[in-house]
GROMACS .gro file of C-alpha atoms in nm:
model
  230
    1MET     CA    1  -7.052  -1.641   0.385
    2ALA     CA    2  -7.194  -1.992   0.404
    3TRP     CA    3  -7.122  -2.222   0.110
    4TYR     CA    4  -7.300  -2.531  -0.013
    5TYR     CA    5  -7.143  -2.790  -0.242
    6GLY     CA    6  -7.278  -3.037  -0.492
    7SER     CA    7  -7.205  -3.234  -0.806
    8ASP     CA    8  -7.368  -3.290  -1.142
    9GLY     CA    9  -7.404  -3.524  -1.437
   10SER     CA   10  -7.239  -3.865  -1.407
   11THR     CA   11  -7.031  -3.764  -1.103
   12SER     CA   12  -7.031  -4.007  -0.811
   13GLY     CA   13  -7.047  -3.844  -0.470
   14PHE     CA   14  -6.955  -3.494  -0.356
   15PRO     CA   15  -6.639  -3.292  -0.284
   16THR     CA   16  -6.481  -3.377   0.050
   17CYS     CA   17  -6.498  -3.010   0.151
   18LYS     CA   18  -6.878  -3.009   0.153
   19GLY     CA   19  -6.878  -3.020   0.534
   20ALA     CA   20  -7.195  -3.076   0.730
   21GLU     CA   21  -7.424  -2.875   0.502
   22PRO     CA   22  -7.666  -3.074   0.282
   23PRO     CA   23  -7.513  -3.138  -0.062
   24PHE     CA   24  -7.704  -3.092  -0.386
   25TYR     CA   25  -7.701  -3.282  -0.716
   26ILE     CA   26  -7.807  -3.181  -1.069
   27GLY     CA   27  -7.858  -3.456  -1.329
   28ARG     CA   28  -7.974  -3.464  -1.689
   29ILE     CA   29  -8.327  -3.595  -1.733
   30GLY     CA   30  -8.390  -3.527  -2.102
   31ALA     CA   31  -8.343  -3.328  -2.422
   32GLY     CA   32  -8.554  -3.160  -2.688
   33THR     CA   33  -8.909  -3.287  -2.658
   34GLY     CA   34  -8.857  -3.661  -2.637
   35GLY     CA   35  -8.688  -3.932  -2.437
   36PHE     CA   36  -8.462  -3.920  -2.138
   37GLU     CA   37  -8.085  -3.936  -2.099
   38ASN     CA   38  -7.963  -4.197  -1.852
   39ARG     CA   39  -7.593  -4.146  -1.918
   40GLU     CA   40  -7.578  -3.818  -1.727
   41PHE     CA   41  -7.788  -3.903  -1.425
   42ASN     CA   42  -7.625  -4.077  -1.130
   43VAL     CA   43  -7.895  -4.243  -0.921
   44ALA     CA   44  -7.662  -4.314  -0.628
   45THR     CA   45  -7.557  -3.949  -0.607
   46ALA     CA   46  -7.919  -3.837  -0.634
   47ASN     CA   47  -8.014  -4.071  -0.349
   48ALA     CA   48  -7.730  -3.936  -0.137
   49ALA     CA   49  -7.850  -3.578  -0.192
   50ALA     CA   50  -8.218  -3.674  -0.137
   51PRO     CA   51  -8.504  -3.547  -0.359
   52PRO     CA   52  -8.537  -3.191  -0.222
   53GLN     CA   53  -8.170  -3.124  -0.309
   54THR     CA   54  -8.173  -3.314  -0.643
   55PHE     CA   55  -8.243  -3.105  -0.953
   56GLY     CA   56  -8.284  -3.178  -1.322
   57TYR     CA   57  -8.127  -3.023  -1.630
   58TRP     CA   58  -8.248  -3.049  -1.988
   59ASP     CA   59  -8.056  -3.017  -2.313
   60LEU     CA   60  -8.214  -2.724  -2.497
   61GLU     CA   61  -8.200  -2.788  -2.873
   62GLY     CA   62  -8.142  -2.514  -3.126
   63PRO     CA   63  -8.318  -2.372  -3.435
   64GLY     CA   64  -8.177  -2.646  -3.658
   65ASN     CA   65  -8.424  -2.882  -3.490
   66THR     CA   66  -8.728  -2.654  -3.495
   67PRO     CA   67  -9.018  -2.853  -3.647
   68GLY     CA   68  -9.168  -2.705  -3.962
   69SER     CA   69  -9.502  -2.668  -3.789
   70MET     CA   70  -9.358  -2.445  -3.512
   71THR     CA   71  -9.199  -2.106  -3.472
   72ASN     CA   72  -8.871  -2.094  -3.283
   73THR     CA   73  -9.050  -1.950  -2.981
   74GLN     CA   74  -9.300  -2.235  -2.986
   75TRP     CA   75  -9.011  -2.482  -3.011
   76GLY     CA   76  -8.854  -2.335  -2.698
   77THR     CA   77  -9.187  -2.353  -2.516
   78ALA     CA   78  -9.245  -2.714  -2.622
   79GLN     CA   79  -8.905  -2.816  -2.487
   80ALA     CA   80  -8.971  -2.648  -2.153
   81GLN     CA   81  -9.309  -2.821  -2.133
   82ALA     CA   82  -9.145  -3.159  -2.200
   83PHE     CA   83  -8.890  -3.083  -1.928
   84VAL     CA   84  -9.155  -3.015  -1.666
   85GLU     CA   85  -9.355  -3.322  -1.771
   86ALA     CA   86  -9.044  -3.538  -1.730
   87TRP     CA   87  -8.986  -3.382  -1.387
   88GLN     CA   88  -9.342  -3.478  -1.292
   89THR     CA   89  -9.376  -3.825  -1.444
   90GLY     CA   90  -9.051  -3.923  -1.622
   91ALA     CA   91  -8.795  -4.192  -1.555
   92TYR     CA   92  -8.625  -3.998  -1.274
   93CYS     CA   93  -8.920  -3.822  -1.115
   94GLU     CA   94  -8.887  -4.020  -0.791
   95TYR     CA   95  -8.535  -3.882  -0.740
   96VAL     CA   96  -8.577  -3.523  -0.857
   97GLY     CA   97  -8.763  -3.301  -0.614
   98GLY     CA   98  -8.569  -2.978  -0.657
   99ARG     CA   99  -8.770  -2.710  -0.831
  100THR     CA  100  -8.511  -2.513  -1.028
  101PHE     CA  101  -8.537  -2.625  -1.391
  102PHE     CA  102  -8.201  -2.587  -1.563
  103LEU     CA  103  -8.183  -2.542  -1.941
  104ASP     CA  104  -7.848  -2.670  -2.070
  105SER     CA  105  -7.739  -2.429  -2.343
  106GLU     CA  106  -7.406  -2.525  -2.498
  107SER     CA  107  -7.256  -2.586  -2.840
  108GLY     CA  108  -7.256  -2.965  -2.803
  109ASN     CA  109  -7.636  -2.974  -2.799
  110SER     CA  110  -7.821  -3.052  -3.119
  111GLY     CA  111  -7.941  -2.786  -3.362
  112TRP     CA  112  -7.732  -2.485  -3.258
  113ASN     CA  113  -7.497  -2.479  -3.557
  114VAL     CA  114  -7.754  -2.310  -3.783
  115GLY     CA  115  -7.983  -2.008  -3.766
  116THR     CA  116  -7.940  -1.648  -3.667
  117GLU     CA  117  -7.890  -1.482  -3.331
  118THR     CA  118  -8.258  -1.388  -3.336
  119ASP     CA  119  -8.358  -1.750  -3.402
  120ARG     CA  120  -8.158  -1.864  -3.102
  121GLN     CA  121  -8.294  -1.589  -2.879
  122GLU     CA  122  -8.650  -1.686  -2.971
  123ILE     CA  123  -8.595  -2.045  -2.856
  124LEU     CA  124  -8.454  -1.928  -2.523
  125ILE     CA  125  -8.740  -1.679  -2.483
  126GLY     CA  126  -9.001  -1.950  -2.541
  127ALA     CA  127  -8.841  -2.179  -2.283
  128LEU     CA  128  -8.780  -1.912  -2.019
  129ASP     CA  129  -9.125  -1.762  -2.061
  130TYR     CA  130  -9.279  -2.100  -1.979
  131LEU     CA  131  -9.044  -2.180  -1.691
  132SER     CA  132  -9.077  -1.836  -1.536
  133ASN     CA  133  -9.439  -1.929  -1.471
  134VAL     CA  134  -9.368  -2.287  -1.365
  135ASP     CA  135  -9.527  -2.220  -1.023
  136ASN     CA  136  -9.864  -2.235  -1.198
  137VAL     CA  137  -9.782  -2.574  -1.352
  138ILE     CA  138  -9.636  -2.758  -1.053
  139ASN     CA  139  -9.851  -2.579  -0.791
  140GLU     CA  140  -9.555  -2.479  -0.573
  141PRO     CA  141  -9.268  -2.229  -0.597
  142GLY     CA  142  -9.002  -2.295  -0.861
  143ALA     CA  143  -8.754  -2.117  -1.084
  144ALA     CA  144  -8.590  -2.129  -1.426
  145GLY     CA  145  -8.216  -2.190  -1.458
  146VAL     CA  146  -7.962  -2.175  -1.740
  147TYR     CA  147  -7.640  -2.375  -1.760
  148THR     CA  148  -7.396  -2.196  -1.989
  149SER     CA  149  -7.077  -1.988  -1.997
  150PRO     CA  150  -7.044  -1.617  -2.077
  151ASP     CA  151  -6.864  -1.701  -2.405
  152THR     CA  152  -7.139  -1.940  -2.512
  153TRP     CA  153  -7.410  -1.693  -2.414
  154THR     CA  154  -7.251  -1.424  -2.632
  155SER     CA  155  -7.199  -1.668  -2.920
  156PHE     CA  156  -7.560  -1.788  -2.913
  157PHE     CA  157  -7.759  -1.488  -2.791
  158GLY     CA  158  -7.534  -1.185  -2.836
  159SER     CA  159  -7.600  -0.905  -2.587
  160TYR     CA  160  -7.953  -1.025  -2.510
  161THR     CA  161  -8.075  -0.929  -2.162
  162SER     CA  162  -8.353  -1.152  -2.036
  163PRO     CA  163  -8.662  -1.000  -1.873
  164TYR     CA  164  -8.736  -1.352  -1.753
  165PRO     CA  165  -8.557  -1.432  -1.426
  166PHE     CA  166  -8.322  -1.730  -1.424
  167VAL     CA  167  -8.057  -1.887  -1.205
  168PHE     CA  168  -7.723  -1.872  -1.387
  169TRP     CA  169  -7.518  -2.193  -1.348
  170TYR     CA  170  -7.169  -2.106  -1.467
  171ALA     CA  171  -7.032  -2.393  -1.679
  172GLY     CA  172  -6.685  -2.540  -1.677
  173THR     CA  173  -6.457  -2.317  -1.471
  174ASP     CA  174  -6.105  -2.430  -1.389
  175SER     CA  175  -6.100  -2.402  -1.009
  176PRO     CA  176  -5.890  -2.697  -0.888
  177ASP     CA  177  -6.028  -2.706  -0.534
  178CYS     CA  178  -6.299  -2.569  -0.307
  179THR     CA  179  -6.096  -2.280  -0.164
  180GLN     CA  180  -6.011  -2.143  -0.508
  181ALA     CA  181  -6.368  -2.202  -0.624
  182GLN     CA  182  -6.492  -1.977  -0.343
  183THR     CA  183  -6.246  -1.705  -0.435
  184GLN     CA  184  -6.314  -1.722  -0.809
  185PHE     CA  185  -6.690  -1.729  -0.757
  186SER     CA  186  -6.666  -1.402  -0.564
  187THR     CA  187  -6.417  -1.216  -0.783
  188TYR     CA  188  -6.449  -1.339  -1.144
  189PRO     CA  189  -6.517  -1.038  -1.371
  190GLN     CA  190  -6.781  -1.211  -1.586
  191ALA     CA  191  -7.007  -1.324  -1.306
  192SER     CA  192  -7.338  -1.271  -1.485
  193VAL     CA  193  -7.509  -1.334  -1.820
  194GLY     CA  194  -7.826  -1.193  -1.966
  195GLY     CA  195  -7.873  -0.963  -1.667
  196TRP     CA  196  -7.866  -1.240  -1.401
  197LYS     CA  197  -7.593  -1.325  -1.152
  198THR     CA  198  -7.402  -1.649  -1.117
  199MET     CA  199  -7.563  -1.857  -0.846
  200ILE     CA  200  -7.385  -2.190  -0.910
  201TRP     CA  201  -7.020  -2.227  -1.002
  202GLN     CA  202  -6.919  -2.555  -1.167
  203PHE     CA  203  -6.556  -2.650  -1.113
  204GLN     CA  204  -6.339  -2.950  -1.191
  205ALA     CA  205  -6.136  -3.129  -0.928
  206SER     CA  206  -5.795  -3.272  -1.014
  207ASN     CA  207  -5.955  -3.592  -1.144
  208ALA     CA  208  -6.181  -3.394  -1.381
  209THR     CA  209  -6.489  -3.468  -1.171
  210ASP     CA  210  -6.760  -3.202  -1.201
  211PHE     CA  211  -6.838  -3.038  -0.869
  212ASP     CA  212  -7.043  -2.727  -0.793
  213ILE     CA  213  -7.050  -2.454  -0.532
  214THR     CA  214  -7.320  -2.204  -0.438
  215PRO     CA  215  -7.336  -1.936  -0.169
  216TYR     CA  216  -7.617  -1.941   0.083
  217GLU     CA  217  -7.756  -1.623  -0.072
  218GLY     CA  218  -8.018  -1.729  -0.323
  219TYR     CA  219  -8.006  -2.102  -0.246
  220TRP     CA  220  -8.319  -2.205  -0.063
  221LEU     CA  221  -8.301  -2.546   0.097
  222ASN     CA  222  -8.675  -2.585   0.052
  223GLY     CA  223  -8.614  -2.689  -0.306
  224TYR     CA  224  -8.498  -2.413  -0.537
  225TRP     CA  225  -8.260  -2.128  -0.605
  226LYS     CA  226  -8.376  -1.770  -0.623
  227PRO     CA  227  -8.266  -1.579  -0.937
  228VAL     CA  228  -8.059  -1.272  -0.850
  229GLN     CA  229  -8.052  -0.976  -1.090
  230ALA     CA  230  -7.710  -0.843  -1.187
   0.00000   0.00000   0.00000
């Protein structure tokens, strides 16, 4: 199996084991429906990956931040719309050409400490519904993605299975090097969430730098990952 390697967030550079294959980079370009986050986007790393292999992620905010004028589903949709607009015209649009749009869903994001499981599901549904049709917005093929862990998924969304396809980016595994990351990616028992397989495996090197690995299956070097159903 061919493997591709990358990095994310504020990480500088790529793992030394990346070999000759083109590396990829995923950086944060915003949150909620306003502003951008420059503390988790490394311009030098994005330049080294080049725009087709540079992707954006967006902090999805929870029901505690749902405006009074919106339903939770509308709040999820509005955040996804803001994400795509930032990809098109925001502060980092010249660097980000990759067309998988990753929703960062983790407990550190704002607004997730209140509400019910249904409330949280509705936000995710609104966002994924919009991004699953992103082709029609950006006029070229794209895909939705979700950055989370199985534990967080269960905590936020319970046993929800998504009818909307997404690329699962597995957050925060403890693989110390590339060889073990390959093995764990292939054998870990919780290798899917919401009905969709892991396509990107985030692992930490010995210096706590965030690196990522993906198999060739599902990763299209023309700008996006293909969701794979579990």
